[in-house]
PDB file of C-alpha atoms and ligand atoms in Angstrom:
ATOM      1  CA  UNK N  39      66.015 196.187  45.945  1.00 76.00           C
ATOM      2  CA  UNK N  40      66.652 197.759  42.951  1.00 83.00           C
ATOM      3  CA  UNK N  41      65.165 201.878  41.936  1.00 84.00           C
ATOM      4  CA  UNK N  42      64.110 199.594  38.753  1.00 84.00           C
ATOM      5  CA  UNK N  43      61.520 197.156  40.022  1.00 83.00           C
ATOM      6  CA  UNK N  44      58.427 197.630  39.218  1.00 82.00           C
ATOM      7  CA  UNK N  45      55.929 198.991  42.082  1.00 82.00           C
ATOM      8  CA  UNK N  46      53.824 196.420  41.915  1.00 77.00           C
ATOM      9  CA  UNK N  47      56.225 194.572  43.251  1.00 78.00           C
ATOM     10  CA  UNK N  48      56.376 197.076  46.987  1.00 78.00           C
ATOM     11  CA  UNK N  49      54.218 194.187  49.102  1.00 74.00           C
ATOM     12  CA  UNK N  50      55.632 191.287  47.322  1.00 73.00           C
ATOM     13  CA  UNK N  51      56.979 188.876  49.450  1.00 72.00           C
ATOM     14  CA  UNK N  52      58.905 186.591  47.358  1.00 71.00           C
ATOM     15  CA  UNK N  53      58.382 182.834  47.496  1.00 70.00           C
ATOM     16  CA  UNK N  54      61.467 181.157  50.160  1.00 73.00           C
ATOM     17  CA  UNK N  55      62.528 178.445  48.316  1.00 73.00           C
ATOM     18  CA  UNK N  56      63.317 175.881  50.703  1.00 72.00           C
ATOM     19  CA  UNK N  57      67.371 174.297  51.586  1.00 75.00           C
ATOM     20  CA  UNK N  58      69.325 172.225  49.091  1.00 74.00           C
ATOM     21  CA  UNK N  59      71.875 170.965  51.934  1.00 75.00           C
ATOM     22  CA  UNK N  60      74.678 171.346  49.452  1.00 78.00           C
ATOM     23  CA  UNK N  61      76.166 168.108  50.773  1.00 76.00           C
ATOM     24  CA  UNK N  62      73.722 166.090  49.410  1.00 72.00           C
ATOM     25  CA  UNK N  63      74.457 163.452  52.615  1.00 76.00           C
ATOM     26  CA  UNK N  64      70.403 164.189  53.292  1.00 77.00           C
ATOM     27  CA  UNK N  65      67.114 163.498  51.673  1.00 76.00           C
ATOM     28  CA  UNK N  66      64.156 166.004  51.443  1.00 77.00           C
ATOM     29  CA  UNK N  67      61.186 164.650  52.621  1.00 74.00           C
ATOM     30  CA  UNK N  68      59.426 168.148  53.302  1.00 73.00           C
ATOM     31  CA  UNK N  69      60.423 168.408  49.782  1.00 74.00           C
ATOM     32  CA  UNK N  70      58.620 165.205  48.894  1.00 73.00           C
ATOM     33  CA  UNK N  71      62.595 163.503  47.834  1.00 72.00           C
ATOM     34  CA  UNK N  72      63.870 160.281  47.710  1.00 75.00           C
ATOM     35  CA  UNK N  73      66.204 157.794  47.570  1.00 76.00           C
ATOM     36  CA  UNK N  74      64.723 156.310  44.554  1.00 82.00           C
ATOM     37  CA  UNK N  75      65.786 156.570  41.728  1.00 85.00           C
ATOM     38  CA  UNK N  76      62.565 157.197  38.596  1.00 88.00           C
ATOM     39  CA  UNK N  77      61.718 154.249  36.654  1.00 90.00           C
ATOM     40  CA  UNK N  78      64.232 151.347  34.804  1.00 92.00           C
ATOM     41  CA  UNK N  79      62.660 152.473  31.544  1.00 91.00           C
ATOM     42  CA  UNK N  80      63.312 156.321  31.908  1.00 89.00           C
ATOM     43  CA  UNK N  81      66.842 155.123  33.343  1.00 88.00           C
ATOM     44  CA  UNK N  82      66.963 153.254  29.841  1.00 91.00           C
ATOM     45  CA  UNK N  83      66.160 156.674  27.257  1.00 87.00           C
ATOM     46  CA  UNK N  84      68.118 158.861  29.793  1.00 85.00           C
ATOM     47  CA  UNK N  85      71.123 156.985  28.970  1.00 88.00           C
ATOM     48  CA  UNK N  86      70.319 156.513  25.403  1.00 87.00           C
ATOM     49  CA  UNK N  87      69.764 159.733  24.543  1.00 83.00           C
ATOM     50  CA  UNK N  88      71.388 162.018  22.392  1.00 83.00           C
ATOM     51  CA  UNK N  89      73.869 164.624  24.132  1.00 85.00           C
ATOM     52  CA  UNK N  90      75.265 165.723  21.160  1.00 87.00           C
ATOM     53  CA  UNK N  91      72.103 167.426  20.756  1.00 87.00           C
ATOM     54  CA  UNK N  92      72.029 168.967  23.499  1.00 88.00           C
ATOM     55  CA  UNK N  93      72.948 172.456  21.602  1.00 92.00           C
ATOM     56  CA  UNK N  94      69.767 172.684  20.181  1.00 90.00           C
ATOM     57  CA  UNK N  95      66.680 173.948  21.642  1.00 89.00           C
ATOM     58  CA  UNK N  96      63.737 170.687  21.935  1.00 86.00           C
ATOM     59  CA  UNK N  97      60.065 170.409  20.349  1.00 89.00           C
ATOM     60  CA  UNK N  98      57.927 173.282  21.765  1.00 87.00           C
ATOM     61  CA  UNK N  99      55.263 171.551  21.364  1.00 90.00           C
ATOM     62  CA  UNK N 100      56.531 169.027  22.997  1.00 93.00           C
ATOM     63  CA  UNK N 101      54.670 166.653  20.798  1.00 95.00           C
ATOM     64  CA  UNK N 102      56.215 163.926  21.880  1.00 94.00           C
ATOM     65  CA  UNK N 103      54.829 164.089  25.507  1.00 95.00           C
ATOM     66  CA  UNK N 104      51.935 165.116  24.736  1.00 97.00           C
ATOM     67  CA  UNK N 105      51.150 162.564  22.741  1.00 98.00           C
ATOM     68  CA  UNK N 106      52.633 160.117  25.554  1.00 97.00           C
ATOM     69  CA  UNK N 107      50.815 161.870  28.171  1.00 97.00           C
ATOM     70  CA  UNK N 108      47.087 162.453  26.148  1.00 98.00           C
ATOM     71  CA  UNK N 109      47.428 157.908  26.471  1.00 98.00           C
ATOM     72  CA  UNK N 110      48.378 157.837  29.694  1.00 97.00           C
ATOM     73  CA  UNK N 111      45.076 159.291  30.260  1.00 97.00           C
ATOM     74  CA  UNK N 112      42.872 158.461  28.001  1.00 97.00           C
ATOM     75  CA  UNK N 113      42.630 162.096  26.842  1.00 98.00           C
ATOM     76  CA  UNK N 114      43.142 163.844  23.383  1.00 98.00           C
ATOM     77  CA  UNK N 115      46.528 165.640  22.466  1.00 98.00           C
ATOM     78  CA  UNK N 116      44.766 168.939  22.290  1.00 97.00           C
ATOM     79  CA  UNK N 117      43.588 168.633  25.866  1.00 98.00           C
ATOM     80  CA  UNK N 118      46.847 168.611  27.429  1.00 98.00           C
ATOM     81  CA  UNK N 119      50.019 171.359  28.146  1.00 97.00           C
ATOM     82  CA  UNK N 120      53.023 170.739  29.414  1.00 96.00           C
ATOM     83  CA  UNK N 121      55.605 172.890  30.916  1.00 95.00           C
ATOM     84  CA  UNK N 122      59.065 173.232  32.532  1.00 94.00           C
ATOM     85  CA  UNK N 123      57.468 171.598  36.039  1.00 96.00           C
ATOM     86  CA  UNK N 124      53.610 172.681  37.444  1.00 96.00           C
ATOM     87  CA  UNK N 125      54.817 175.141  38.875  1.00 96.00           C
ATOM     88  CA  UNK N 126      55.605 177.322  35.110  1.00 96.00           C
ATOM     89  CA  UNK N 127      52.112 175.883  34.451  1.00 97.00           C
ATOM     90  CA  UNK N 128      50.216 177.398  37.382  1.00 98.00           C
ATOM     91  CA  UNK N 129      52.065 180.876  36.230  1.00 96.00           C
ATOM     92  CA  UNK N 130      51.101 180.247  33.340  1.00 96.00           C
ATOM     93  CA  UNK N 131      47.611 179.119  33.599  1.00 98.00           C
ATOM     94  CA  UNK N 132      47.159 182.072  37.337  1.00 97.00           C
ATOM     95  CA  UNK N 133      48.290 184.906  34.072  1.00 95.00           C
ATOM     96  CA  UNK N 134      46.011 183.448  31.571  1.00 96.00           C
ATOM     97  CA  UNK N 135      42.653 183.624  33.358  1.00 97.00           C
ATOM     98  CA  UNK N 136      42.730 185.527  36.274  1.00 97.00           C
ATOM     99  CA  UNK N 137      43.073 189.507  37.318  1.00 96.00           C
ATOM    100  CA  UNK N 138      41.600 192.149  39.682  1.00 95.00           C
ATOM    101  CA  UNK N 139      38.097 190.692  37.872  1.00 96.00           C
ATOM    102  CA  UNK N 140      38.341 187.539  37.771  1.00 97.00           C
ATOM    103  CA  UNK N 141      38.615 186.529  40.983  1.00 98.00           C
ATOM    104  CA  UNK N 142      39.631 183.801  43.120  1.00 98.00           C
ATOM    105  CA  UNK N 143      39.910 182.083  46.132  1.00 98.00           C
ATOM    106  CA  UNK N 144      42.581 179.090  47.986  1.00 98.00           C
ATOM    107  CA  UNK N 145      43.060 177.547  51.545  1.00 98.00           C
ATOM    108  CA  UNK N 146      45.027 180.139  53.550  1.00 97.00           C
ATOM    109  CA  UNK N 147      46.888 176.907  54.555  1.00 97.00           C
ATOM    110  CA  UNK N 148      48.085 175.650  51.496  1.00 97.00           C
ATOM    111  CA  UNK N 149      51.178 175.848  48.783  1.00 95.00           C
ATOM    112  CA  UNK N 150      53.264 178.361  49.133  1.00 92.00           C
ATOM    113  CA  UNK N 151      53.290 179.596  45.815  1.00 93.00           C
ATOM    114  CA  UNK N 152      49.208 180.253  45.375  1.00 96.00           C
ATOM    115  CA  UNK N 153      50.631 183.229  46.969  1.00 94.00           C
ATOM    116  CA  UNK N 154      53.242 184.151  45.044  1.00 91.00           C
ATOM    117  CA  UNK N 155      52.300 184.033  41.456  1.00 93.00           C
ATOM    118  CA  UNK N 156      48.657 186.525  43.249  1.00 95.00           C
ATOM    119  CA  UNK N 157      50.823 188.693  44.224  1.00 90.00           C
ATOM    120  CA  UNK N 158      53.223 188.567  41.232  1.00 88.00           C
ATOM    121  CA  UNK N 159      50.289 189.149  38.623  1.00 92.00           C
ATOM    122  CA  UNK N 160      47.902 191.409  40.822  1.00 91.00           C
ATOM    123  CA  UNK N 161      44.960 189.215  41.575  1.00 95.00           C
ATOM    124  CA  UNK N 162      42.238 189.521  43.302  1.00 97.00           C
ATOM    125  CA  UNK N 163      43.368 186.698  45.656  1.00 98.00           C
ATOM    126  CA  UNK N 164      40.787 185.594  48.823  1.00 98.00           C
ATOM    127  CA  UNK N 165      43.057 183.006  51.137  1.00 98.00           C
ATOM    128  CA  UNK N 166      39.949 180.786  52.536  1.00 98.00           C
ATOM    129  CA  UNK N 167      40.594 179.320  56.315  1.00 97.00           C
ATOM    130  CA  UNK N 168      40.523 175.907  56.415  1.00 97.00           C
ATOM    131  CA  UNK N 169      38.719 174.615  58.613  1.00 97.00           C
ATOM    132  CA  UNK N 170      38.812 173.970  62.309  1.00 96.00           C
ATOM    133  CA  UNK N 171      39.624 169.672  61.507  1.00 96.00           C
ATOM    134  CA  UNK N 172      41.623 170.895  58.120  1.00 96.00           C
ATOM    135  CA  UNK N 173      39.342 170.594  55.966  1.00 96.00           C
ATOM    136  CA  UNK N 174      38.560 172.190  53.032  1.00 96.00           C
ATOM    137  CA  UNK N 175      35.820 174.297  53.342  1.00 96.00           C
ATOM    138  CA  UNK N 176      33.992 173.076  50.247  1.00 97.00           C
ATOM    139  CA  UNK N 177      30.602 175.328  51.036  1.00 98.00           C
ATOM    140  CA  UNK N 178      32.496 178.557  51.281  1.00 97.00           C
ATOM    141  CA  UNK N 179      34.656 178.110  48.371  1.00 98.00           C
ATOM    142  CA  UNK N 180      30.971 177.482  46.165  1.00 98.00           C
ATOM    143  CA  UNK N 181      29.647 181.019  48.010  1.00 98.00           C
ATOM    144  CA  UNK N 182      32.393 183.082  47.296  1.00 97.00           C
ATOM    145  CA  UNK N 183      31.606 182.947  43.387  1.00 96.00           C
ATOM    146  CA  UNK N 184      34.768 183.340  43.126  1.00 98.00           C
ATOM    147  CA  UNK N 185      37.940 181.052  40.740  1.00 98.00           C
ATOM    148  CA  UNK N 186      39.257 177.933  42.983  1.00 98.00           C
ATOM    149  CA  UNK N 187      42.426 176.994  42.745  1.00 98.00           C
ATOM    150  CA  UNK N 188      42.893 173.718  44.704  1.00 98.00           C
ATOM    151  CA  UNK N 189      45.546 170.967  46.584  1.00 98.00           C
ATOM    152  CA  UNK N 190      44.362 168.274  46.582  1.00 97.00           C
ATOM    153  CA  UNK N 191      45.528 166.213  48.898  1.00 96.00           C
ATOM    154  CA  UNK N 192      46.459 169.146  50.363  1.00 96.00           C
ATOM    155  CA  UNK N 193      50.563 170.289  51.095  1.00 91.00           C
ATOM    156  CA  UNK N 194      52.101 170.617  54.138  1.00 91.00           C
ATOM    157  CA  UNK N 195      47.773 169.450  55.393  1.00 93.00           C
ATOM    158  CA  UNK N 196      47.206 165.691  53.528  1.00 92.00           C
ATOM    159  CA  UNK N 197      43.835 166.047  53.949  1.00 94.00           C
ATOM    160  CA  UNK N 198      42.119 164.875  50.384  1.00 95.00           C
ATOM    161  CA  UNK N 199      38.691 166.233  48.801  1.00 95.00           C
ATOM    162  CA  UNK N 200      36.712 164.087  47.807  1.00 95.00           C
ATOM    163  CA  UNK N 201      36.546 163.953  43.638  1.00 96.00           C
ATOM    164  CA  UNK N 202      31.973 164.340  44.304  1.00 96.00           C
ATOM    165  CA  UNK N 203      32.706 167.406  46.730  1.00 97.00           C
ATOM    166  CA  UNK N 204      34.848 169.452  43.601  1.00 97.00           C
ATOM    167  CA  UNK N 205      32.351 167.832  41.041  1.00 98.00           C
ATOM    168  CA  UNK N 206      30.209 169.443  43.054  1.00 98.00           C
ATOM    169  CA  UNK N 207      32.086 173.009  43.083  1.00 98.00           C
ATOM    170  CA  UNK N 208      32.316 172.852  39.468  1.00 98.00           C
ATOM    171  CA  UNK N 209      29.106 172.163  38.929  1.00 98.00           C
ATOM    172  CA  UNK N 210      28.281 175.599  41.182  1.00 97.00           C
ATOM    173  CA  UNK N 211      29.090 177.521  38.579  1.00 97.00           C
ATOM    174  CA  UNK N 212      30.321 176.860  34.830  1.00 96.00           C
ATOM    175  CA  UNK N 213      32.077 180.011  34.257  1.00 97.00           C
ATOM    176  CA  UNK N 214      33.797 179.006  37.240  1.00 97.00           C
ATOM    177  CA  UNK N 215      37.827 177.758  36.606  1.00 98.00           C
ATOM    178  CA  UNK N 216      38.667 174.590  39.249  1.00 98.00           C
ATOM    179  CA  UNK N 217      42.062 173.659  39.089  1.00 98.00           C
ATOM    180  CA  UNK N 218      43.275 170.784  40.868  1.00 98.00           C
ATOM    181  CA  UNK N 219      46.749 170.783  41.071  1.00 98.00           C
ATOM    182  CA  UNK N 220      47.257 167.216  42.033  1.00 98.00           C
ATOM    183  CA  UNK N 221      50.922 167.197  42.890  1.00 96.00           C
ATOM    184  CA  UNK N 222      50.375 164.555  45.525  1.00 94.00           C
ATOM    185  CA  UNK N 223      47.629 162.548  44.317  1.00 95.00           C
ATOM    186  CA  UNK N 224      49.631 159.475  43.724  1.00 92.00           C
ATOM    187  CA  UNK N 225      50.554 159.296  47.340  1.00 90.00           C
ATOM    188  CA  UNK N 226      46.855 159.230  47.994  1.00 89.00           C
ATOM    189  CA  UNK N 227      45.154 155.893  47.534  1.00 86.00           C
ATOM    190  CA  UNK N 228      41.731 156.914  49.245  1.00 86.00           C
ATOM    191  CA  UNK N 229      41.091 158.810  46.078  1.00 85.00           C
ATOM    192  CA  UNK N 230      40.969 159.318  42.775  1.00 92.00           C
ATOM    193  CA  UNK N 231      42.049 161.639  40.532  1.00 96.00           C
ATOM    194  CA  UNK N 232      40.147 164.315  38.488  1.00 97.00           C
ATOM    195  CA  UNK N 233      41.323 164.146  35.315  1.00 97.00           C
ATOM    196  CA  UNK N 234      38.672 161.341  33.805  1.00 97.00           C
ATOM    197  CA  UNK N 235      36.426 164.696  34.636  1.00 98.00           C
ATOM    198  CA  UNK N 236      37.819 167.387  32.255  1.00 98.00           C
ATOM    199  CA  UNK N 237      35.070 165.100  29.617  1.00 97.00           C
ATOM    200  CA  UNK N 238      32.923 166.329  31.528  1.00 97.00           C
ATOM    201  CA  UNK N 239      33.199 169.839  33.090  1.00 98.00           C
ATOM    202  CA  UNK N 240      34.811 172.688  30.990  1.00 98.00           C
ATOM    203  CA  UNK N 241      35.793 174.485  33.457  1.00 98.00           C
ATOM    204  CA  UNK N 242      38.502 172.532  35.055  1.00 98.00           C
ATOM    205  CA  UNK N 243      42.330 171.785  34.665  1.00 98.00           C
ATOM    206  CA  UNK N 244      44.407 169.074  36.476  1.00 98.00           C
ATOM    207  CA  UNK N 245      48.114 169.569  37.684  1.00 98.00           C
ATOM    208  CA  UNK N 246      50.424 167.570  37.263  1.00 98.00           C
ATOM    209  CA  UNK N 247      54.120 166.791  38.464  1.00 96.00           C
ATOM    210  CA  UNK N 248      57.040 164.048  37.711  1.00 95.00           C
ATOM    211  CA  UNK N 249      58.572 165.614  40.979  1.00 92.00           C
ATOM    212  CA  UNK N 250      56.594 164.729  42.988  1.00 91.00           C
ATOM    213  CA  UNK N 251      55.755 160.664  42.661  1.00 89.00           C
ATOM    214  CA  UNK N 252      57.335 160.547  39.530  1.00 89.00           C
ATOM    215  CA  UNK N 253      61.448 161.133  41.858  1.00 90.00           C
ATOM    216  CA  UNK N 254      62.172 163.301  38.107  1.00 91.00           C
ATOM    217  CA  UNK N 255      61.766 166.880  40.574  1.00 88.00           C
ATOM    218  CA  UNK N 256      65.571 167.218  38.397  1.00 87.00           C
ATOM    219  CA  UNK N 257      63.572 166.930  35.475  1.00 90.00           C
ATOM    220  CA  UNK N 258      60.836 169.345  35.601  1.00 92.00           C
ATOM    221  CA  UNK N 259      58.766 168.837  34.163  1.00 96.00           C
ATOM    222  CA  UNK N 260      54.579 169.383  34.808  1.00 97.00           C
ATOM    223  CA  UNK N 261      51.475 169.681  32.495  1.00 98.00           C
ATOM    224  CA  UNK N 262      48.034 170.108  32.629  1.00 98.00           C
ATOM    225  CA  UNK N 263      45.112 168.175  31.487  1.00 98.00           C
ATOM    226  CA  UNK N 264      41.563 169.704  31.024  1.00 98.00           C
ATOM    227  CA  UNK N 265      39.013 171.055  27.858  1.00 98.00           C
ATOM    228  CA  UNK N 266      41.393 171.769  24.598  1.00 97.00           C
ATOM    229  CA  UNK N 267      39.682 175.751  24.690  1.00 97.00           C
ATOM    230  CA  UNK N 268      41.567 175.561  27.880  1.00 98.00           C
ATOM    231  CA  UNK N 269      44.431 174.514  26.801  1.00 97.00           C
ATOM    232  CA  UNK N 270      44.248 176.114  23.659  1.00 96.00           C
ATOM    233  CA  UNK N 271      44.629 179.730  25.463  1.00 96.00           C
ATOM    234  CA  UNK N 272      47.851 178.250  28.066  1.00 96.00           C
ATOM    235  CA  UNK N 273      49.668 177.947  23.899  1.00 93.00           C
ATOM    236  CA  UNK N 274      48.502 181.220  23.435  1.00 91.00           C
ATOM    237  CA  UNK N 275      50.202 182.927  26.576  1.00 91.00           C
ATOM    238  CA  UNK N 276      52.680 180.648  26.640  1.00 87.00           C
ATOM    239  CA  UNK N 277      53.777 181.593  23.336  1.00 81.00           C
ATOM    240  CA  UNK N 278      52.360 185.446  23.715  1.00 70.00           C
ATOM    241  CA  UNK N 279      55.507 187.785  23.124  1.00 49.00           C
TER     242      UNK N 279
HETATM  243  C1  LIG Y 227      56.105 170.633  44.992  1.00 93.41           C
HETATM  244  C2  LIG Y 227      54.345 170.830  44.478  1.00 93.41           C
HETATM  245  C3  LIG Y 227      54.243 172.088  42.974  1.00 93.41           C
HETATM  246  C4  LIG Y 227      55.554 172.006  41.803  1.00 93.41           C
HETATM  247  O1  LIG Y 227      56.204 171.135  41.162  1.00 93.41           O
HETATM  248  P1  LIG Y 227      56.783 170.997  40.177  1.00 93.41           P
HETATM  249  O2  LIG Y 227      58.454 170.953  40.689  1.00 93.41           O
HETATM  250  O3  LIG Y 227      57.266 172.299  39.293  1.00 93.41           O
HETATM  251  O4  LIG Y 227      56.400 170.660  38.467  1.00 93.41           O
HETATM  252  C5  LIG Y 227      53.283 171.859  42.875  1.00 93.41           C
HETATM  253  N1  LIG Y 227      51.761 171.767  43.730  1.00 93.41           N
HETATM  254  C6  LIG Y 227      52.178 171.590  44.566  1.00 93.41           C
HETATM  255  C7  LIG Y 227      51.134 170.647  45.294  1.00 93.41           C
HETATM  256  C8  LIG Y 227      53.635 170.423  45.020  1.00 93.41           C
HETATM  257  O5  LIG Y 227      53.632 170.610  46.075  1.00 93.41           O
END
C-alpha cells in the first residue's frame, strides 16, 4: 500500500479474482467458463467486424445493443443500461443508490463483489445469514427496512427464490430498491426471470451478464433492466465527471 491511498480504504479487503491458469488447459467450472463456443451468430459478427475501426471509440450510449436487448426482453430502450460486464453495472448501481443512509442487505454467503463494493463506497451493508437450509430469509429482508441485493439463483449455493417471493419483497415497500442479479438465471429451469416485473414495479433492477450462459466472458458485457427513471439515474452516474 502506498502512503497516498485514501483512509476510507483502510479496512478494505480487495476482491481476489479466481486464479486464471495461463496454460489454458482447464475449463474453470467454478467461474462458469465453458469450452463451448458462443452462438454461431456471434462468431459470424465477430469475424465480419471491422478491425480497422479499433482505434475509434464505440457508441457511448450502446444504442444498437440496447435496442437489441429491448427487443429481446420486450421492454423499451430507455429501460436498458449496459456496462463493461455486470460487475461494472453493479458498481454503478451501488454508487448511484446506496450509501450510509440508503442501507442495504445481502446474504452472508453470496457473490463476493457486493461486499467489496459496499466497503469501497462506504455503504452501510448488513449481511443477512442464509437459513440453515441455505435458502434466503425473505421475511428477514422485508423486516430489515433496507434495500435488497440478491443473486438469484444465488452463488455459490445454487438456490433460487421464486418470483412470487421476490414480488413480496417488492410490494413490502415501494421505497425499497430490490436488485436481482440474474447471472445464473438461464441455468435454472424451474424459475422465471424477474425482467417482466419491471413494468409493474418501479423499485426493481434486474442485472444480467453475457459472461456465463452466453459463453462470452471475454467480451465482458453486462446490462440491467429497470424502470426508465432508474436507468436515467444510472446513465447520469456513468457519465458524471
Ligand atoms: C460472474 C458474475 C457476475 C459478473 O459477471 P461479469 O463477467 O462482470 O458480467 C455478477 N454477478 C454474479 C452473481 C456472477 O456470478
